[in-house]
Coordinates of C-alpha atoms and ligand atoms in Angstrom, one line a residue:
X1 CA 69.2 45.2 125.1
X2 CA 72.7 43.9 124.7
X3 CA 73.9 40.9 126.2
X4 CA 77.0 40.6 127.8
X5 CA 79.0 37.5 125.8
X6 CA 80.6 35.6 128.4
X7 CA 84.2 34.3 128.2
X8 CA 85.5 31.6 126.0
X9 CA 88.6 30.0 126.4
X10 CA 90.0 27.8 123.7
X11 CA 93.1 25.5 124.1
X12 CA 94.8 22.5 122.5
X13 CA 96.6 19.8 124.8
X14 CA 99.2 20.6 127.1
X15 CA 103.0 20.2 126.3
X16 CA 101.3 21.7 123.3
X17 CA 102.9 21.0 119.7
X18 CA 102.5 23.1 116.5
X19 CA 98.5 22.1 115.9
X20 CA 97.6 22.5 119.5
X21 CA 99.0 26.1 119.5
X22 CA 97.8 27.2 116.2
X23 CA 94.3 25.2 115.9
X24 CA 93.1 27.1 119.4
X25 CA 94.2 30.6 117.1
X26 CA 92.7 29.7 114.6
X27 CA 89.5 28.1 116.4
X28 CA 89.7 31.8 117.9
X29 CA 89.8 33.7 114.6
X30 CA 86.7 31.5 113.7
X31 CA 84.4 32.2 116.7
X32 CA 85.1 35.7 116.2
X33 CA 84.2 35.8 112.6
X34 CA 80.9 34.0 114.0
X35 CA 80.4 37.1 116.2
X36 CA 82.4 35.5 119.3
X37 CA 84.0 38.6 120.5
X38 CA 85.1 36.8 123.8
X39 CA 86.8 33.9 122.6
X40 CA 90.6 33.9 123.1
X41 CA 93.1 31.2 122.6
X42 CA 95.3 29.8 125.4
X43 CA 98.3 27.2 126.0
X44 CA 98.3 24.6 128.1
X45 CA 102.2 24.5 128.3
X46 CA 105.5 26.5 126.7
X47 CA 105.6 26.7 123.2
X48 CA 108.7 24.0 121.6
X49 CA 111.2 25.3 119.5
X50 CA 109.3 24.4 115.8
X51 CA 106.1 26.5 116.9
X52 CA 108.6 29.1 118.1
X53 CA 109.5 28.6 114.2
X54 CA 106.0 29.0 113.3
X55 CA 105.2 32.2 115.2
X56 CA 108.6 34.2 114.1
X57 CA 108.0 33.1 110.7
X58 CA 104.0 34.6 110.8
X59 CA 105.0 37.3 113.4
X60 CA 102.3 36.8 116.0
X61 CA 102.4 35.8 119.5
X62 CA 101.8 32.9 120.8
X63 CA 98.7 32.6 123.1
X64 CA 98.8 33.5 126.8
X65 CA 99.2 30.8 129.1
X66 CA 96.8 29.2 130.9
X67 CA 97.1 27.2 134.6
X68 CA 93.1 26.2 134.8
X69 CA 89.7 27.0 134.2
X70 CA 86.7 28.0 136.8
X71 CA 83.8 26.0 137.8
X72 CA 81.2 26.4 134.7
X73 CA 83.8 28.4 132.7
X74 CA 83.2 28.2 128.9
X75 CA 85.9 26.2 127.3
X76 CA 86.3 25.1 123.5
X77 CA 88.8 22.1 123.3
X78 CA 90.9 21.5 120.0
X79 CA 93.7 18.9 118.9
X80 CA 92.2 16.7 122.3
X81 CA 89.7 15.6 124.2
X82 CA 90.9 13.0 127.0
X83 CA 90.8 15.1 130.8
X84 CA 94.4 13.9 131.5
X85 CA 95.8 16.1 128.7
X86 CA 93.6 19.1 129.6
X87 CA 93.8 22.0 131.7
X88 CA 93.6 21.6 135.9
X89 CA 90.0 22.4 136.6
X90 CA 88.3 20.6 133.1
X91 CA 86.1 18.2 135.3
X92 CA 84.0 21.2 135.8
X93 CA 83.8 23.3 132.9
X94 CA 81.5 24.1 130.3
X95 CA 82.7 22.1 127.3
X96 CA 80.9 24.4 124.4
X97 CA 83.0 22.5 121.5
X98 CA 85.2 19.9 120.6
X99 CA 87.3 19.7 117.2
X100 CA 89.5 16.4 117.4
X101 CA 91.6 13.9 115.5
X102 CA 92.1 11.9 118.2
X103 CA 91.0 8.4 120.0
X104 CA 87.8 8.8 122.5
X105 CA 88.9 8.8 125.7
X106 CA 88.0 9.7 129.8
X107 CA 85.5 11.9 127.9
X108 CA 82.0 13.2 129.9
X109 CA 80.1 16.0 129.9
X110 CA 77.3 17.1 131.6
X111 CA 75.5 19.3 128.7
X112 CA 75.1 18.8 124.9
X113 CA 78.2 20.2 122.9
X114 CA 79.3 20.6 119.7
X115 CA 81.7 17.6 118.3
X116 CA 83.6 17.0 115.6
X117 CA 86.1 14.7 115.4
X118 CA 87.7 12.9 111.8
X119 CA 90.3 10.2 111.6
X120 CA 92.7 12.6 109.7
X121 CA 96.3 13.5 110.3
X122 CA 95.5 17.1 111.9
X123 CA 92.8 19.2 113.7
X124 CA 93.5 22.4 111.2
X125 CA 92.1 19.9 108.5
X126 CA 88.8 19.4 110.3
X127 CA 89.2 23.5 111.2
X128 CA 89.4 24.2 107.4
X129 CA 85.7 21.7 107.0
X130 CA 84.5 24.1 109.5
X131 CA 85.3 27.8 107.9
X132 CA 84.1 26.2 105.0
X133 CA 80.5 25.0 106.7
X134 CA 80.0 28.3 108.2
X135 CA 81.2 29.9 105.0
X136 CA 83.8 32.2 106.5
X137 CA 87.2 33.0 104.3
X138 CA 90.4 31.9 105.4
X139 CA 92.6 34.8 105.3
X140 CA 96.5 34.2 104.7
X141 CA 98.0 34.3 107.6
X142 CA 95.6 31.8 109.3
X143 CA 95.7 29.7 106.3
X144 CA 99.5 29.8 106.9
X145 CA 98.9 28.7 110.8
X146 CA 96.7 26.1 109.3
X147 CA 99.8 24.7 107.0
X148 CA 102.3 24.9 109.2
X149 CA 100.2 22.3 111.8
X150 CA 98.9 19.7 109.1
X151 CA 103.0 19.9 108.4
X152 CA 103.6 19.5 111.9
X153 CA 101.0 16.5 112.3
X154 CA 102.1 14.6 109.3
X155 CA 105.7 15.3 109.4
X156 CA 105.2 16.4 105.7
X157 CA 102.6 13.9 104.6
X158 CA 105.0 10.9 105.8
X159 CA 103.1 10.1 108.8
X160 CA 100.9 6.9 108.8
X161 CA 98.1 9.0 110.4
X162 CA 98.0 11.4 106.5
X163 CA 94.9 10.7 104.6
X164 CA 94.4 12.3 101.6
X165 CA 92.3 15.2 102.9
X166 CA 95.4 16.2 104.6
X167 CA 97.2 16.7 101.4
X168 CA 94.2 18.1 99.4
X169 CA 94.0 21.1 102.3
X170 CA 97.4 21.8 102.3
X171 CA 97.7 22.5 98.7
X172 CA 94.4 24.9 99.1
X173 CA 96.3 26.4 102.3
X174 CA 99.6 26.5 100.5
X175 CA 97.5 28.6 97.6
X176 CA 95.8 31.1 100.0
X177 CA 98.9 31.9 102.3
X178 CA 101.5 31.6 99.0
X179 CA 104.0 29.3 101.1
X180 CA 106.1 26.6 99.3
X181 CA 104.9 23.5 101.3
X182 CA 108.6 21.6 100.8
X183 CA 111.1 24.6 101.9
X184 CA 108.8 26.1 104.4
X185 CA 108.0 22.8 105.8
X186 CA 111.6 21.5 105.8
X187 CA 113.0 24.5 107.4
X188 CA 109.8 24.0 110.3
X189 CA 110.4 20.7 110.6
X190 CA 114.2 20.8 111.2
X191 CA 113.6 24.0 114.1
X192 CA 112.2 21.5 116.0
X193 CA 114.6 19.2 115.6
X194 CA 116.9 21.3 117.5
X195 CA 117.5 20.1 120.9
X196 CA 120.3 21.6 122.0
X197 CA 118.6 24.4 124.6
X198 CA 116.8 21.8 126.6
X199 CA 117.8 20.6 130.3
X200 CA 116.7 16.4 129.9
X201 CA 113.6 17.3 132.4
X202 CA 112.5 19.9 129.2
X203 CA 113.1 17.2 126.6
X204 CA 110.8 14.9 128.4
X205 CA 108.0 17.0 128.6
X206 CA 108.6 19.0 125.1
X207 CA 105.2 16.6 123.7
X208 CA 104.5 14.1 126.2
X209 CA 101.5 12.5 127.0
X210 CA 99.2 10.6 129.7
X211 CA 97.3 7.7 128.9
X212 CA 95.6 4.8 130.4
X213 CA 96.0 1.5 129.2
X214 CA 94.0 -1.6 131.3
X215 CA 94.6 0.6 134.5
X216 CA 98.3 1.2 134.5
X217 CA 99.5 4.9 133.9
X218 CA 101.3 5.6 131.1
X219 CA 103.5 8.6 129.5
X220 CA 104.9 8.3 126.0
X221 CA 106.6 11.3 125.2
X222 CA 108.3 11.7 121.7
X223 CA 111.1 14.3 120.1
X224 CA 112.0 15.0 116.9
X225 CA 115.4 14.6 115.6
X226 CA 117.8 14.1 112.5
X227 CA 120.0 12.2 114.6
X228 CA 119.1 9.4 117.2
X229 CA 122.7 9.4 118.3
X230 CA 122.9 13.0 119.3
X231 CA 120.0 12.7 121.7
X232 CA 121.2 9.7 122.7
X233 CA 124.5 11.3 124.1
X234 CA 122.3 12.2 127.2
X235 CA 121.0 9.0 127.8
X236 CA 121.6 8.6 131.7
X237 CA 120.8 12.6 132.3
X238 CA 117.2 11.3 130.3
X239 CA 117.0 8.2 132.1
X240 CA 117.2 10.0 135.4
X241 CA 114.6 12.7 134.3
X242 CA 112.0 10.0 133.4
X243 CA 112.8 8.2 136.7
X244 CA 112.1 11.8 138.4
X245 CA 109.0 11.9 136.3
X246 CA 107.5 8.7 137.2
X247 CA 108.1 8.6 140.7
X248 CA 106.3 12.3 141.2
X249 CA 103.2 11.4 139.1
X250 CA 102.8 8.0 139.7
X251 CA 103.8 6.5 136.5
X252 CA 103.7 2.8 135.7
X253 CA 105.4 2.9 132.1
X254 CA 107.5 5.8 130.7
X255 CA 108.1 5.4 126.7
X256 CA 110.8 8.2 125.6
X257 CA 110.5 7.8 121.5
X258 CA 113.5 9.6 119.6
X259 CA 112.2 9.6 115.9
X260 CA 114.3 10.2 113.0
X261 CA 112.0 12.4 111.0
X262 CA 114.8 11.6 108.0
X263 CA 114.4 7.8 108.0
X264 CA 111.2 7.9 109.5
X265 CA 112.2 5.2 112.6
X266 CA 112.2 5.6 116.5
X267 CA 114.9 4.7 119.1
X268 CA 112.9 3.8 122.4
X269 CA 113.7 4.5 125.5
X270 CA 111.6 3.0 127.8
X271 CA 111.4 2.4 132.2
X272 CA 108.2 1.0 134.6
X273 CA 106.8 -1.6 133.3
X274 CA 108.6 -2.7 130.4
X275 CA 107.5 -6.0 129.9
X276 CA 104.8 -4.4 127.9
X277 CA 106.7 -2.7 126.1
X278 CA 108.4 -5.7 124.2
X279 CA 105.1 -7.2 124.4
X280 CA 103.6 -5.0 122.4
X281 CA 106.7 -4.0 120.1
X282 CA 107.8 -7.8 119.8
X283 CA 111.6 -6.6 121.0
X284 CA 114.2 -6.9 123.8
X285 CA 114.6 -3.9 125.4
X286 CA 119.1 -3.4 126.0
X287 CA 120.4 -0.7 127.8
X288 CA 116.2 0.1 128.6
X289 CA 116.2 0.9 124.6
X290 CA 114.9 -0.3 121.3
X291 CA 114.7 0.5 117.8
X292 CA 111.5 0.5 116.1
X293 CA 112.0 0.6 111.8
X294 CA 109.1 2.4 110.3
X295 CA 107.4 4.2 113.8
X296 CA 106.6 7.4 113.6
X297 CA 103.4 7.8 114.9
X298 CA 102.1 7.8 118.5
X299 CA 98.6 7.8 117.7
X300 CA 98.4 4.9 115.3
X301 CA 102.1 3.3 115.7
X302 CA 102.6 3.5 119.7
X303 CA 99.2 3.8 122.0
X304 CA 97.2 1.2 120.2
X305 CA 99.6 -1.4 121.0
X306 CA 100.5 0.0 124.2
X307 CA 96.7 -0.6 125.2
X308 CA 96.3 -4.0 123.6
X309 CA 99.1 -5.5 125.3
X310 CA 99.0 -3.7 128.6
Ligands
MG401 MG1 98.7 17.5 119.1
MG402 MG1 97.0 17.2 116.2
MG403 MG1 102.0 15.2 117.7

């Protein structure tokens, strides 16, 4: 007798970046491989300009979207794990999997699961560890998907949050889809560094996301850019956005970071409860701004001090 496979749907976090669009494809092209003819990838939230990059570049689509999940629906999450970045309904789903790089957080389920998380710079890295467990060959395009978010994660191995494995799976990746790491990367990288389409409410939310720190609620969102003074020309229209933010959702401290994927620094722009803020940074905030030298990261530059000083 055959048995019906139920439904299985696989997303990253919402305001999804490059890894969180492409890791739930390739997490799909995986669990089919396995025999998981129902799993299909979603997104949690539009797809920014460098994915757009990504997908053109590949010629796929990019996965349908997805507003929430049923009561005991089968869900596999990738590039997160914390409820506040999830999809509406996640409280009550049927977490099968998790594949993370991230932090532990607001994190409960009711059955055993499969989870595999590794302090690396991107999920594809711990998604190529997989295909590899469950001896199952990357083909080039997915290896391509895979490059293009481990490029994505680690702004081209310059991120703090790169380890080694990072590098090694790129080159492997770079073999198997025959893409030039430097110019393909470059020309990725600098597609999303074009803001020019986006109202100041878009820019906030292009990768944003929730956190808790000692009980207040905070947003960091960050954008690329090769120039800090061209985003900074909307200042006030961006100010007023994040004001609009936090007073709809409740927020205690919103943390705008403009990084400079050139020099590798951050302009800050930063409302609530700032005190924090130059807590945890050691600066004066002017104008509701600050420039941090050397911050690139969110993960291991921005929340972790964010949560030891809130
Ligand atoms: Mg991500
Ligand atoms: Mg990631
Ligand atoms: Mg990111």
């Amino acid at each position: 007798m055959e048995q019906k496979m139920e439904k299985l749907f696989i997303f990253g976090h919402k305001s999804p970046d490059t890894d969180s669009i492409t890791s739930s494809m390739v997490m799909e092209n995986l669990e089919r491989k396995c025999g998981n003819t129902e799993a299909k990838a979603y997104r949690l939230g539009n797809v920014n300009k460098e994915t757009e990059f990504v997908l053109d570049y590949f010629n796929v689509n990019a996965p349908e979207m997805l507003e929430e999940v049923e009561e005991n629906a089968n869900v596999i999450l990738v590039d997160h794990n914390s409820f506040a970045q999830s999809v509406q309904g996640i409280e009550k789903a049927n977490i099968l999997k998790v594949v993370d790089h991230h932090c532990i957080s607001n994190f409960e389920t009711a059955s055993p699961l499969f989870y595999l998380a590794e302090p690396v710079g991107c999920t594809a890295t711990i998604l190529y560890e997989i295909y590899e467990m469950n001896r199952v060959e990357i083909d080039p395009l997915i290896a391509g998907l895979m490059l293009s978010a481990i490029i994505s994660d680690t702004l081209l191995f310059k991120s703090p949050t790169c380890t080694s494995k990072d590098v090694e799976v790129a080159k492997e990746l770079s073999r198997i889809s025959n893409i030039d790491i430097e110019s393909y990367g470059m020309d990725m990288l600098k597609a999303g560094t074009d803001l020019s389409d986006y109202t100041a409410d878009e820019l906030i939310n292009i990768d944003s996301k929730e956190f808790d720190a000692n009980g207040l609620k905070v947003q960091v969102a960050q954008v690329n850019t090769a120039s800090i003074e061209d985003v900074l020309k909307g200042k006030q229209d961006i100010e007023n956005a994040i004001n609009k933010f936090m007073e709809s959702n409740n927020t205690d401290l919103f943390m705008l970071a403009i990084t400079d994927i050139i020099n590798s620094n951050s302009q800050v722009i930063a409302l609530g409860k700032t005190d924090v803020i130059e807590k945890a940074f050691n600066v004066t905030l002017e104008d509701n701004m600050a420039f941090l030298p050397g911050v690139v990261s969110r993960k291991k530059q921005i929340i972790p001090v964010i949560k030891e000083n809130a």
